[in-house]
Tab-separated table of C-alpha atoms in Angstrom:
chain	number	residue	atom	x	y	z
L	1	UNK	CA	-44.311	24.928	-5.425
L	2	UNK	CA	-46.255	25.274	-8.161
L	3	UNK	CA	-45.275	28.105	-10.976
L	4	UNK	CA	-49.033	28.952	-11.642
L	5	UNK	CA	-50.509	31.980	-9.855
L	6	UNK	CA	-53.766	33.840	-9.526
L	7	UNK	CA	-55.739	31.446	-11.560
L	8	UNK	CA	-59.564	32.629	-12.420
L	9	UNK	CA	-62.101	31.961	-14.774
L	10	UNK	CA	-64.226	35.258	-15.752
L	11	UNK	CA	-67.074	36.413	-17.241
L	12	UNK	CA	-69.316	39.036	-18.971
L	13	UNK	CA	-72.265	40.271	-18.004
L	14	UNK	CA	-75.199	40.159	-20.309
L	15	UNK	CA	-77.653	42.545	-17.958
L	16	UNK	CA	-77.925	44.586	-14.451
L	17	UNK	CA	-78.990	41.060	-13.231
L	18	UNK	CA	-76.091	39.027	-14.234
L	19	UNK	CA	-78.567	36.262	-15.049
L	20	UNK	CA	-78.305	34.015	-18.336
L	21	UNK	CA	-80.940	32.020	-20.164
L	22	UNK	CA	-81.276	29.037	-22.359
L	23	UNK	CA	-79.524	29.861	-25.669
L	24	UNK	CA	-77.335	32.997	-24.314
L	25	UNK	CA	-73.155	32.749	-25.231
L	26	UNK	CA	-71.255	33.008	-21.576
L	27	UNK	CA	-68.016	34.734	-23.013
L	28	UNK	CA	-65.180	35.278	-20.543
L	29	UNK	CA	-61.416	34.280	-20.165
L	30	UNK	CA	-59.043	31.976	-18.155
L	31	UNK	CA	-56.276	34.348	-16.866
L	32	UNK	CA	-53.437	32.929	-14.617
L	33	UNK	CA	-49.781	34.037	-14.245
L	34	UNK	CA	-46.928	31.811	-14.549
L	35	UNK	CA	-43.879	32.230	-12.590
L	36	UNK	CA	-41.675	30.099	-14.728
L	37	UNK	CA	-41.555	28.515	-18.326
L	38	UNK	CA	-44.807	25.972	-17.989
L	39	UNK	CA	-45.576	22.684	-20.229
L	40	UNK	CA	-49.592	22.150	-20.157
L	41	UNK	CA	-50.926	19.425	-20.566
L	42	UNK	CA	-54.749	20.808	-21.036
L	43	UNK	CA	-56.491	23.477	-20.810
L	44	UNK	CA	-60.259	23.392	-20.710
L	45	UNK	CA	-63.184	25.601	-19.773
L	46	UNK	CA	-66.715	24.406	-19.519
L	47	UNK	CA	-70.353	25.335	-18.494
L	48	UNK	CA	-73.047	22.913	-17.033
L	49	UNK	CA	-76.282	22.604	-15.536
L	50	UNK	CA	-77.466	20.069	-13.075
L	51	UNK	CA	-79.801	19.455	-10.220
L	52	UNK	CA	-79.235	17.112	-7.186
L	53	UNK	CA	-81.444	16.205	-4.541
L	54	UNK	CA	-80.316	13.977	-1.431
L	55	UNK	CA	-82.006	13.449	2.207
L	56	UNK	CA	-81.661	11.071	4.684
L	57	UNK	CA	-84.635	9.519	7.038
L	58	UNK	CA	-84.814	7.056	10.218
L	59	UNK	CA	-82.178	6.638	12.938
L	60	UNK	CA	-79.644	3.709	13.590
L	61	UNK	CA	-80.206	0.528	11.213
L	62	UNK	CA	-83.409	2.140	9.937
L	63	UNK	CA	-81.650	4.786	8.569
L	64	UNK	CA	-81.726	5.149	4.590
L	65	UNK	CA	-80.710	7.794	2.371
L	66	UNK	CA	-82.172	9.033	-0.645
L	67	UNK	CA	-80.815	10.823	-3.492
L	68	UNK	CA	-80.973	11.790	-7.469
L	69	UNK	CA	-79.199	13.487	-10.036
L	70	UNK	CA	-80.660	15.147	-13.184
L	71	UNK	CA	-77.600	16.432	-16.006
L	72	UNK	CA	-79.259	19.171	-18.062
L	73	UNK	CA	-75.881	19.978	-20.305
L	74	UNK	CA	-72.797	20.518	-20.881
L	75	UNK	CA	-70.639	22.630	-23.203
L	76	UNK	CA	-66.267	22.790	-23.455
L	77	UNK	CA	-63.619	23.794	-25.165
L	78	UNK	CA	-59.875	23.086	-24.882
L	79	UNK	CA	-57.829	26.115	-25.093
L	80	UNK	CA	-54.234	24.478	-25.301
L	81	UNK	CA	-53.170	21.896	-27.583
L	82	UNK	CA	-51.465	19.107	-25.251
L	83	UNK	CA	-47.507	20.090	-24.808
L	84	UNK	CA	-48.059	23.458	-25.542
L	85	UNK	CA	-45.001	25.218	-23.690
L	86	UNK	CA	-45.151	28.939	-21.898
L	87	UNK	CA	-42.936	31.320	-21.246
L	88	UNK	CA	-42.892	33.162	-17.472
L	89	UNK	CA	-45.575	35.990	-17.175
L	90	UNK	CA	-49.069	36.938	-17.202
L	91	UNK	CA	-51.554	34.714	-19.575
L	92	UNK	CA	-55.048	35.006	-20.837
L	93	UNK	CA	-57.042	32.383	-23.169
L	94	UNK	CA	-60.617	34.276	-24.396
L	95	UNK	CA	-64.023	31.584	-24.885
L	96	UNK	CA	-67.120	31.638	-25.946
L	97	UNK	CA	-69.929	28.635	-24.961
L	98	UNK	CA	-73.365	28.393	-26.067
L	99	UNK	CA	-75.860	27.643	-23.572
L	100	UNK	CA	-78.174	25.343	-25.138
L	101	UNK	CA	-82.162	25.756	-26.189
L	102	UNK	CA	-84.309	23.620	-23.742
L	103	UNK	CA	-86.777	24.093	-21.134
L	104	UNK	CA	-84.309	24.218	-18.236
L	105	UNK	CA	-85.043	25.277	-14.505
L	106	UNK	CA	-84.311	28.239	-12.846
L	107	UNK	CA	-81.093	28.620	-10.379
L	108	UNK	CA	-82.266	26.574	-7.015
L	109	UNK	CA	-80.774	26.049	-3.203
L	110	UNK	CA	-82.848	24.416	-0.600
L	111	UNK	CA	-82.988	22.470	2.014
L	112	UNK	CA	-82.305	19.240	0.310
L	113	UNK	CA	-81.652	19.832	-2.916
L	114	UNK	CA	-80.120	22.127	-5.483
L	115	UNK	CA	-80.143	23.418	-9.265
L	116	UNK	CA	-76.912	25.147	-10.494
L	117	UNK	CA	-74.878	26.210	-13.357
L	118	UNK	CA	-71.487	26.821	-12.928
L	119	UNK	CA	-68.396	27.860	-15.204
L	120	UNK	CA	-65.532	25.610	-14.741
L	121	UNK	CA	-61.879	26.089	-16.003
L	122	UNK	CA	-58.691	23.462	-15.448
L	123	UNK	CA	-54.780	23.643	-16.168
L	124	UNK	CA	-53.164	20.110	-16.291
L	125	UNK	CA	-49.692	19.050	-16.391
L	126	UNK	CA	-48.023	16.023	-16.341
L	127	UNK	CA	-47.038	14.649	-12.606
L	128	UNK	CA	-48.371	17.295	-11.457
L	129	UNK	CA	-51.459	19.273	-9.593
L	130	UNK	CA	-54.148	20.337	-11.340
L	131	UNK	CA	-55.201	23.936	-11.195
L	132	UNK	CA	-58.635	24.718	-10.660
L	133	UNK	CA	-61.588	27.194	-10.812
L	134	UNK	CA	-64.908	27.239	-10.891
L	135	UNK	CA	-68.235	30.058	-10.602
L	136	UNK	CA	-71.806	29.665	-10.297
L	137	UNK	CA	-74.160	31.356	-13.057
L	138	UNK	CA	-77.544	32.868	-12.318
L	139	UNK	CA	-79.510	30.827	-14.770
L	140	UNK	CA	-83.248	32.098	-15.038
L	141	UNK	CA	-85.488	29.677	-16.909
L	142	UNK	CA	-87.382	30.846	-19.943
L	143	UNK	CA	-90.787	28.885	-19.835
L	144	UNK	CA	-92.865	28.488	-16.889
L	145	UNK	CA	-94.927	25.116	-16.429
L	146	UNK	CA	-98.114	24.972	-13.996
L	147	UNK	CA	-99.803	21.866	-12.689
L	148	UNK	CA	-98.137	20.054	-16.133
L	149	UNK	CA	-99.109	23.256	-18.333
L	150	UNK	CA	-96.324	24.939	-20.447
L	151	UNK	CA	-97.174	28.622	-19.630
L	152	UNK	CA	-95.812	30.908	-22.097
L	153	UNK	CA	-94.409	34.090	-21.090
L	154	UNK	CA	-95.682	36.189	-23.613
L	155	UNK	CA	-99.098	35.411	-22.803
L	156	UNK	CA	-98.627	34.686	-18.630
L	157	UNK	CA	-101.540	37.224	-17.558
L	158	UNK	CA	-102.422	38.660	-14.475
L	159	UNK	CA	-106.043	38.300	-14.311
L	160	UNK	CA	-108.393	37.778	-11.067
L	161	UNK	CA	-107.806	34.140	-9.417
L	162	UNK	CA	-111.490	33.208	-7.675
L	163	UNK	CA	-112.164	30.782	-4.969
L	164	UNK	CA	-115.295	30.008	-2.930
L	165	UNK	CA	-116.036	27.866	0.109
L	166	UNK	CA	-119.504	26.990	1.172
L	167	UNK	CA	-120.763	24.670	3.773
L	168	UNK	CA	-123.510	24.977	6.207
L	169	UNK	CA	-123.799	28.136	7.695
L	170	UNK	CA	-120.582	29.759	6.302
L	171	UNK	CA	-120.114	30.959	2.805
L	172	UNK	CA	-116.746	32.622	1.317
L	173	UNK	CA	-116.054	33.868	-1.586
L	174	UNK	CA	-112.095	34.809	-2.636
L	175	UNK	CA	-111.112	37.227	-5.148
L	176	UNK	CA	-107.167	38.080	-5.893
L	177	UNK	CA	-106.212	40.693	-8.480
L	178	UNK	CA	-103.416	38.345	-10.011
L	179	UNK	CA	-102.783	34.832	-10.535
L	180	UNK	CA	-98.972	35.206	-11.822
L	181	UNK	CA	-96.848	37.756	-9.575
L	182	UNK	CA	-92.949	39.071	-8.983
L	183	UNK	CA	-91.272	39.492	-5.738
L	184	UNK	CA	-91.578	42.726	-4.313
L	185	UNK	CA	-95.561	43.086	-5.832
L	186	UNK	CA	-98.373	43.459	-4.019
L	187	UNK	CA	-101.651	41.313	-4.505
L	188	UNK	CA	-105.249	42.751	-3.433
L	189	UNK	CA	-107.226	39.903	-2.124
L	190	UNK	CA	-111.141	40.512	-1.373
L	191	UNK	CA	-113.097	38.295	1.257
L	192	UNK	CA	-116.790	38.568	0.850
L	193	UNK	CA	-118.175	36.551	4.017
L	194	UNK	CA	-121.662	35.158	5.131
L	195	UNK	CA	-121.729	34.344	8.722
L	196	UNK	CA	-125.017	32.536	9.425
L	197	UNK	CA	-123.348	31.054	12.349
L	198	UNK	CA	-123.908	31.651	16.129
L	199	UNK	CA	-119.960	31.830	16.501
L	200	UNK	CA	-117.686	34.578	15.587
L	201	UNK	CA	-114.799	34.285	13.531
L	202	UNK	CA	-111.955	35.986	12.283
L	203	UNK	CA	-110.993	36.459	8.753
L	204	UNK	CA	-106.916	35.343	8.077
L	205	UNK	CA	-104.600	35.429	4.746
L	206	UNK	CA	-101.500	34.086	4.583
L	207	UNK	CA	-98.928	32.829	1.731
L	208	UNK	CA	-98.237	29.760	1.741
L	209	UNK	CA	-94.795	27.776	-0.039
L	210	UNK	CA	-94.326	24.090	-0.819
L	211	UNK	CA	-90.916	22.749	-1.830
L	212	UNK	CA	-90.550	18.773	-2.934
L	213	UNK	CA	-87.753	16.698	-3.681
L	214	UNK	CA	-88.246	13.557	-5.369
L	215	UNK	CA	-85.378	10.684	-5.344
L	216	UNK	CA	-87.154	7.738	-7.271
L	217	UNK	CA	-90.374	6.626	-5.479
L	218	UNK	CA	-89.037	8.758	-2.598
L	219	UNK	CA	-90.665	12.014	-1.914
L	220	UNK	CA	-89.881	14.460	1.130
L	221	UNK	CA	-91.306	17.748	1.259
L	222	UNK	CA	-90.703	21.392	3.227
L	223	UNK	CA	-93.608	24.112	3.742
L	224	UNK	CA	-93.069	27.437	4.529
L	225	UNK	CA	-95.441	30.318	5.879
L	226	UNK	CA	-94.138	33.079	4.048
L	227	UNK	CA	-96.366	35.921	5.741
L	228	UNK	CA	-99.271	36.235	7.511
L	229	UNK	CA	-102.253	38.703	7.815
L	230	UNK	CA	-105.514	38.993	9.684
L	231	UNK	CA	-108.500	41.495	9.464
L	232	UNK	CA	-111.503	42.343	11.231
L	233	UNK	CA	-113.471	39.673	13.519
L	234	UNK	CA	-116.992	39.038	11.984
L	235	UNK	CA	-119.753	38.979	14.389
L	236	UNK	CA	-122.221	36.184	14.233
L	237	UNK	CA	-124.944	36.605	11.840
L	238	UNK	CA	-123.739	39.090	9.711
L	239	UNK	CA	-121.758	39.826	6.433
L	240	UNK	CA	-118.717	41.778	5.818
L	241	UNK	CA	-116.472	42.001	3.178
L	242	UNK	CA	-112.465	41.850	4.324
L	243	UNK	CA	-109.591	42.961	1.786
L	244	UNK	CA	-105.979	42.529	2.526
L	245	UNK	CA	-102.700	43.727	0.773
L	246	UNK	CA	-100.199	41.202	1.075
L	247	UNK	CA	-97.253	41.997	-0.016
L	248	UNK	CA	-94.615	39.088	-1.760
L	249	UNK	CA	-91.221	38.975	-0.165
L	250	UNK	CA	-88.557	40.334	-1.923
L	251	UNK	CA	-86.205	37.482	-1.665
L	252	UNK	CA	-89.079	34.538	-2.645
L	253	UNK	CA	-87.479	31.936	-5.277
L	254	UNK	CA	-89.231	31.983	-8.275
L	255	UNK	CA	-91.880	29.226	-8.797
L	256	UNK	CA	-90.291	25.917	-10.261
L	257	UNK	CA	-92.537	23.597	-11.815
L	258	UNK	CA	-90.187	22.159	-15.453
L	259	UNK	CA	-87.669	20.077	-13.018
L	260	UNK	CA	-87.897	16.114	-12.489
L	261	UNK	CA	-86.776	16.317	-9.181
L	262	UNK	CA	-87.492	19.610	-7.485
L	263	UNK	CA	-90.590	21.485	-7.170
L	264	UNK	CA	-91.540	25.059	-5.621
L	265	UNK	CA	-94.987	26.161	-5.246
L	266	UNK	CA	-97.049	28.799	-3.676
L	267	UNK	CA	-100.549	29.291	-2.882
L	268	UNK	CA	-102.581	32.034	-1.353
L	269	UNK	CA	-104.238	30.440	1.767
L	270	UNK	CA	-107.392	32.435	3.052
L	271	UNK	CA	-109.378	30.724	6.201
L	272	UNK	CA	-111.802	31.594	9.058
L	273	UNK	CA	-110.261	31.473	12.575
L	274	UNK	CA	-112.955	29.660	14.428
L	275	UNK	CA	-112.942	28.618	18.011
L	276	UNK	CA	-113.684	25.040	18.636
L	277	UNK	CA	-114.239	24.492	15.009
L	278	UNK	CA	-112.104	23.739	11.706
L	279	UNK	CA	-111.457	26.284	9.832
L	280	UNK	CA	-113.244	26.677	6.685
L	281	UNK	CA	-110.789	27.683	3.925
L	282	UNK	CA	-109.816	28.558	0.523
L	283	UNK	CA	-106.684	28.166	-1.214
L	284	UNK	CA	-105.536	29.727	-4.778
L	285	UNK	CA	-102.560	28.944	-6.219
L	286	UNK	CA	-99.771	31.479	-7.644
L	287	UNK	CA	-97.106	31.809	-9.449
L	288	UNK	CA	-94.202	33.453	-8.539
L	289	UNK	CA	-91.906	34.224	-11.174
L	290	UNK	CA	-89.365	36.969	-12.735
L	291	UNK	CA	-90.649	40.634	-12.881
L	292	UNK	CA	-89.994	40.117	-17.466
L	293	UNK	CA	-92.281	37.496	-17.016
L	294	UNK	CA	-95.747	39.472	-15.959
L	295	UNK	CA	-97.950	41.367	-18.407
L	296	UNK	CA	-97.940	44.782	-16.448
L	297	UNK	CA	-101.559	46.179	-15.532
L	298	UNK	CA	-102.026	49.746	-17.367
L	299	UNK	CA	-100.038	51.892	-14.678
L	300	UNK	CA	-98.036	49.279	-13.075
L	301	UNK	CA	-94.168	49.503	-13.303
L	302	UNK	CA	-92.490	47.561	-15.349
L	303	UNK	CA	-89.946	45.184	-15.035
L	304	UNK	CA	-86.138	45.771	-15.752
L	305	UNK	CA	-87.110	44.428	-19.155
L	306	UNK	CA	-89.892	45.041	-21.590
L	307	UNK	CA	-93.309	43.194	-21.040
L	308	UNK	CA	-93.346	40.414	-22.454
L	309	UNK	CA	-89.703	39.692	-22.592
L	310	UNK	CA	-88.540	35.711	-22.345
L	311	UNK	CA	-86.146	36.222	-19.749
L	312	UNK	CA	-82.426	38.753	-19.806
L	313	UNK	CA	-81.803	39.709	-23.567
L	314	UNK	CA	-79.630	36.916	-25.693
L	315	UNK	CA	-76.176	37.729	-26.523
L	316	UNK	CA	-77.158	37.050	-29.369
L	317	UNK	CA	-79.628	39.859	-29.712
L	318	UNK	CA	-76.860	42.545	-29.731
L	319	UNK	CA	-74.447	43.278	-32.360
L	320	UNK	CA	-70.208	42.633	-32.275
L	321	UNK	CA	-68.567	45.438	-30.407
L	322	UNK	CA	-66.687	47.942	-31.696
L	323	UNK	CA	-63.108	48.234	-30.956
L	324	UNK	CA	-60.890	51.191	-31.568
L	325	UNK	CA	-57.216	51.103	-33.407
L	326	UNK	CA	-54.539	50.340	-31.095
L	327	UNK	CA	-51.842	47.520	-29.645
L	328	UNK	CA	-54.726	46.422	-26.806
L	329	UNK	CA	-58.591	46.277	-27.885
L	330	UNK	CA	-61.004	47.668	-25.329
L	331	UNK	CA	-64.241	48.273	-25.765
L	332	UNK	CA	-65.967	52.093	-27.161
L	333	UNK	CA	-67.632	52.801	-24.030
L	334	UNK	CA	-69.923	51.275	-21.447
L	335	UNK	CA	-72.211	50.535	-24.348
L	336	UNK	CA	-70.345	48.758	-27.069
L	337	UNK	CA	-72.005	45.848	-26.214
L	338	UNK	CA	-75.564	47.126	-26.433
L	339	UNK	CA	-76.455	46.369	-22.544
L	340	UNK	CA	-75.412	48.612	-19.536
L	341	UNK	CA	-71.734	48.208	-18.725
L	342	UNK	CA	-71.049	45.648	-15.026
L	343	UNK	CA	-70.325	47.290	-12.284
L	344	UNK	CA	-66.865	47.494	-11.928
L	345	UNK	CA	-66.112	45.841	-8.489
L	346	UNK	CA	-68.402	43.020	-9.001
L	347	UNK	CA	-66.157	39.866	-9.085
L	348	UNK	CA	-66.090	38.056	-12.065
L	349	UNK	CA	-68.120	40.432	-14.436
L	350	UNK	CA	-65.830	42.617	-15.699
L	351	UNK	CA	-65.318	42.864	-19.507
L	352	UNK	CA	-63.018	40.815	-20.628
L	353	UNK	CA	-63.011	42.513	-23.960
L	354	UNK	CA	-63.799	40.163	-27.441
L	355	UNK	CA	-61.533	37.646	-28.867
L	356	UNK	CA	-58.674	39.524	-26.995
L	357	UNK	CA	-56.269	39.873	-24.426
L	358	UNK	CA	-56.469	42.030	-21.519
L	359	UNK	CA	-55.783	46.078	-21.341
L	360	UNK	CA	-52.446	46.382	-20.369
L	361	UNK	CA	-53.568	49.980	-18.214
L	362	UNK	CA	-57.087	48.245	-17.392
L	363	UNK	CA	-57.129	46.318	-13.945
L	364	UNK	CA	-60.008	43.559	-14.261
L	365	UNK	CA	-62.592	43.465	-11.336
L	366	UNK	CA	-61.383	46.721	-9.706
L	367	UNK	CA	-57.877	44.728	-8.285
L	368	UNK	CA	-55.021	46.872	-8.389
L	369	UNK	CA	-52.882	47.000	-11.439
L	370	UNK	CA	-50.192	44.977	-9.832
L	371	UNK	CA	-52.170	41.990	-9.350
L	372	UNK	CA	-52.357	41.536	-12.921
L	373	UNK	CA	-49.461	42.586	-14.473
L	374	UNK	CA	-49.299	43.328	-18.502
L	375	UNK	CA	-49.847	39.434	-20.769
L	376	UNK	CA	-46.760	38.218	-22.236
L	377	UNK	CA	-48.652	37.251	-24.834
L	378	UNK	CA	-52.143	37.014	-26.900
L	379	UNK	CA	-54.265	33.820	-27.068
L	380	UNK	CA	-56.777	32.801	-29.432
L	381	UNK	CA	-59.184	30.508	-28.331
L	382	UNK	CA	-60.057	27.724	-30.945
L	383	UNK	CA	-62.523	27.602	-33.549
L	384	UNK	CA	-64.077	24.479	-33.048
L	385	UNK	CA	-67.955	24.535	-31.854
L	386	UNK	CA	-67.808	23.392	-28.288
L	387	UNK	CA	-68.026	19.334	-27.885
L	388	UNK	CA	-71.150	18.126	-25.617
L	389	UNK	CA	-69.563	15.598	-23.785
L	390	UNK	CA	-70.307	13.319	-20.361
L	391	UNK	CA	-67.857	14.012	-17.454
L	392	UNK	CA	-66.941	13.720	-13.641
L	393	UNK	CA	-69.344	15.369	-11.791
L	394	UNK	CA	-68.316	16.998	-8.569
L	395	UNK	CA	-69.428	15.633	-5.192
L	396	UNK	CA	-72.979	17.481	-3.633
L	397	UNK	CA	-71.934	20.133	-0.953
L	398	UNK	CA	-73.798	21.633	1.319
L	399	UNK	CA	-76.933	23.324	0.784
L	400	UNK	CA	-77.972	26.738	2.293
L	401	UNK	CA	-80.993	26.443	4.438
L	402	UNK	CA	-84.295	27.773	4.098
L	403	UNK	CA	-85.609	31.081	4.526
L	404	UNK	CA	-87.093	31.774	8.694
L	405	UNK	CA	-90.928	31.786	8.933
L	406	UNK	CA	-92.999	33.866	9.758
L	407	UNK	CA	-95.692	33.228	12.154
L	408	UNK	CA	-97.210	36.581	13.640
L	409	UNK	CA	-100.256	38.336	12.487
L	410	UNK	CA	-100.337	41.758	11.219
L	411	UNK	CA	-103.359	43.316	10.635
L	412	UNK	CA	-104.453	44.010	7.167
C-alpha cells in the first residue's frame, strides 16, 4: 500500500474568472501526506499547452483516421533533489511557472478536437508507483486573428458591419450595430427590403457557427445554428424595413482564428424565405470574443475588466503580498494580492499563500481541518528558472460534444 495520501496539485487565482493569459505566473503547491518515512525519487510540477485534433471517416476497409498534434509549451520545475528522504506527516512544496509570451489560442473542446492547458504534478520512487495529479487551466488568448488579420484588442471596435444583396427583383440591404461582440450581448440588425417581386417572402436572421479541424491535407468540419429569428412577411411589391435583436448565447466559445489546427467562426446569416425559390441572402461575419476584449459603446456595461484590457490582469501587474509576523504566513486580507480573494469552496483556487507552507488553523479549499492536518515541515521550492523541455504527452481522451441546435423561429 502505498504511504502517500491525498496528493493534489493547487493553484491561485489571478481573477473572478480563474482564467490565465500568455505571460501570467500560475503559483500554487504540491501538498500530499505521507504515512511513513518516504525516499523520492522526483518531484516535478509542470504547465503545458497543446491542441489535438483526431476523426475518423468511412466504414470497414475504407475506414481511415485522421489526426494532429500542435505543442504550444511547456514549463517545470523539480521540487526534490533525487534521494531526498521524508519523515511521516503532512508535506507541501510551493512553485511558481511562467506562462510564456506568444500568440496562443484560447481554452477549446469540441467535437473532434481540443485545446488545453493543464497543471501537472508527479512523486516518483524507486520500484515503485508513481503518484499523480493533474488540472486543467482556463487559458484565454490575448490577440485575436480574423480571416489571417492580427486584430489587436486595444483597438477591436464595434462599429456597423454592412451587407447588401441585389439581384433581379429583390434588393437587401443589412446593417448590424457591431462587428466584434461578447456572449450574453445583444446585436441590432436592420433589414431594409425591396420586393419588386410577385411572390411574398419572409424576412429570417439567424447565427450561424463553423468549427474546422484540420489533420494535414485532411479537413472535417461541424456547423451549428446557434439561434434563429423571423419577422414580418413582406407582401409583394412593396418595401419594409425589418429589425431584429438577437441576442448571443451565453455559453458561445469565443471565436478562434490563431490555431493551426482548429478554427471557430461565426457569421450573422440574414435571408428571404421564399416559396419555390432560393433564398436570396446575406451573410456578415462576427467575432465572438471575451467581454475585456470590446470597446464599450458610450452607455454600454462594461466588462469585468477595463476597456481595453488584453485579457485577466498579469500576476505580474500586482505587487508581492504582504505577510504579517508569525510561525505560519497568511496573507493581510482578501486583498493582499491586489485582485478579489477565490471563493473559498472552489477546488483548487484557494491561496496557497507565497513561498510558504500552509496555515496550520487554515483548511485549503473549504475541506475540513482534519483532512489536512498541520506540515511537518516547510519546503522551499528551487531557484532555478523553470527548464522548457520536450516530454510524454498523455493519450487524447474524450471530447465533450457540441452544444444542441436550435432550429425554431421566434419572432423578432
Amino acid at each position: 500500500m502505498s504511504p502517500i495520501k491525498n496528493f493534489r496539485v493547487i493553484y491561485e487565482a489571478l481573477n473572478n474568472e480563474h482564467t490565465f493569459t500568455a505571460g501570467d505566473v500560475v503559483v500554487g503547491a504540491v501538498t500530499f501526506t505521507l504515512t511513513e518515512e518516504t525516499k523520492l525519487k522526483k518531484l516535478k510540477v509542470k504547465v503545458k499547452g497543446e491542441a489535438r485534433v483526431h476523426w475518423s471517416e468511412g466504414t470497414g476497409e475504407r475506414k481511415r483516421s485522421h489526426s494532429a498534434h500542435t505543442s504550444y509549451f511547456k514549463a517545470k520545475e523539480y521540487l526534490a533533489e533525487e534521494g531526498t528522504v521524508l519523515p511521516q506527516g503532512a508535506h507541501s512544496f510551493n512553485f511558481k511557472l511562467k506562462i510564456p509570451e506568444g500568440d496562443m489560442p484560447s481554452s477549446f473542446k469540441g467535437l473532434h478536437g481540443k485545446i488545453v492547458y493543464t497543471l501537472e504534478a508527479k512523486l516518483s520512487r524507486s520500484w515503485k508507483l508513481s503518484s499523480f495529479e493533474q488540472t486543467e487551466l482556463k487559458f484565454v488568448s490575448k490577440s485575436l486573428t480574423h480571416h489571417g488579420q492580427l486584430m489587436c484588442p486595444q483597438t477591436g471596435s464595434v462599429d456597423k458591419e454592412v451587407g447588401v444583396f441585389s439581384k433581379g427583383q429583390v434588393h437587401m440591404s443589412v446593417t448590424v450595430d457591431r462587428k466584434v461582440c461578447s456572449p450574453g450581448d445583444t446585436l441590432s440588425i436592420v433589414a431594409k427590403i425591396c420586393n419588386s417581386s410577385s411572390k411574398e417572402m419572409t424576412p429570417k436572421f439567424s447565427l450561424e457557427q463553423k468549427i474546422v479541424y484540420r489533420a494535414h491535407a485532411s479537413t472535417t468540419s461541424s456547423g451549428l445554428r446557434m439561434c434563429k429569428m423571423a419577422g414580418d412577411t413582406i407582401k409583394s411589391h412593396s418595401e419594409q424595413t425589418a429589425s431584429c435583436q438577437l441576442k448571443i448565447p451565453v455559453d458561445a466559445i469565443f471565436s478562434l482564428h490563431n490555431c493551426d489546427i482548429i478554427s471557430v467562426e461565426y457569421y450573422l446569416k440574414v435571408y428571404l424565405d421564399i416559396s419555390f425559390k432560393i433564398d436570396p441572402e446575406v451573410r456578415l461575419p462576427l467575432l465572438i470574443v471575451p467581454s475585456s476584449f470590446v470597446l464599450r459603446q458610450p452607455g454600454e456595461a462594461a466588462g469585468p475588466y477595463p476597456a481595453g484590457a488584453v485579457g485577466a490582469p498579469s500576476y505580474s501587474d500586482f505587487p508581492p503580498p504582504a505577510f504579517p509576523g508569525g510561525p505560519y504566513p497568511v496573507p493581510a486580507g482578501p486583498s493582499a494580492y491586489g485582485y478579489p480573494a477565490p471563493d473559498p469552496t472552489q477546488y483548487a483556487n484557494a491561496a496557497s499563500g507565497y513561498n510558504s507552507q500552509w496555515p496550520q488553523q487554515v483548511a485549503p479549499f473549504g475541506f475540513s481541518a482534519a483532512a489536512f492536518p498541520p506540515p511537518s515541515m516547510q519546503h522551499q521550492a528551487p531557484t532555478a528558472p523553470p527548464a522548457f523541455q520536450q516530454g510524454e504527452l498523455p493519450t487524447y481522451s474524450s471530447l465533450f460534444p457540441a452544444s444542441h441546435d436550435t432550429e425554431s423561429d421566434k419572432k423578432c
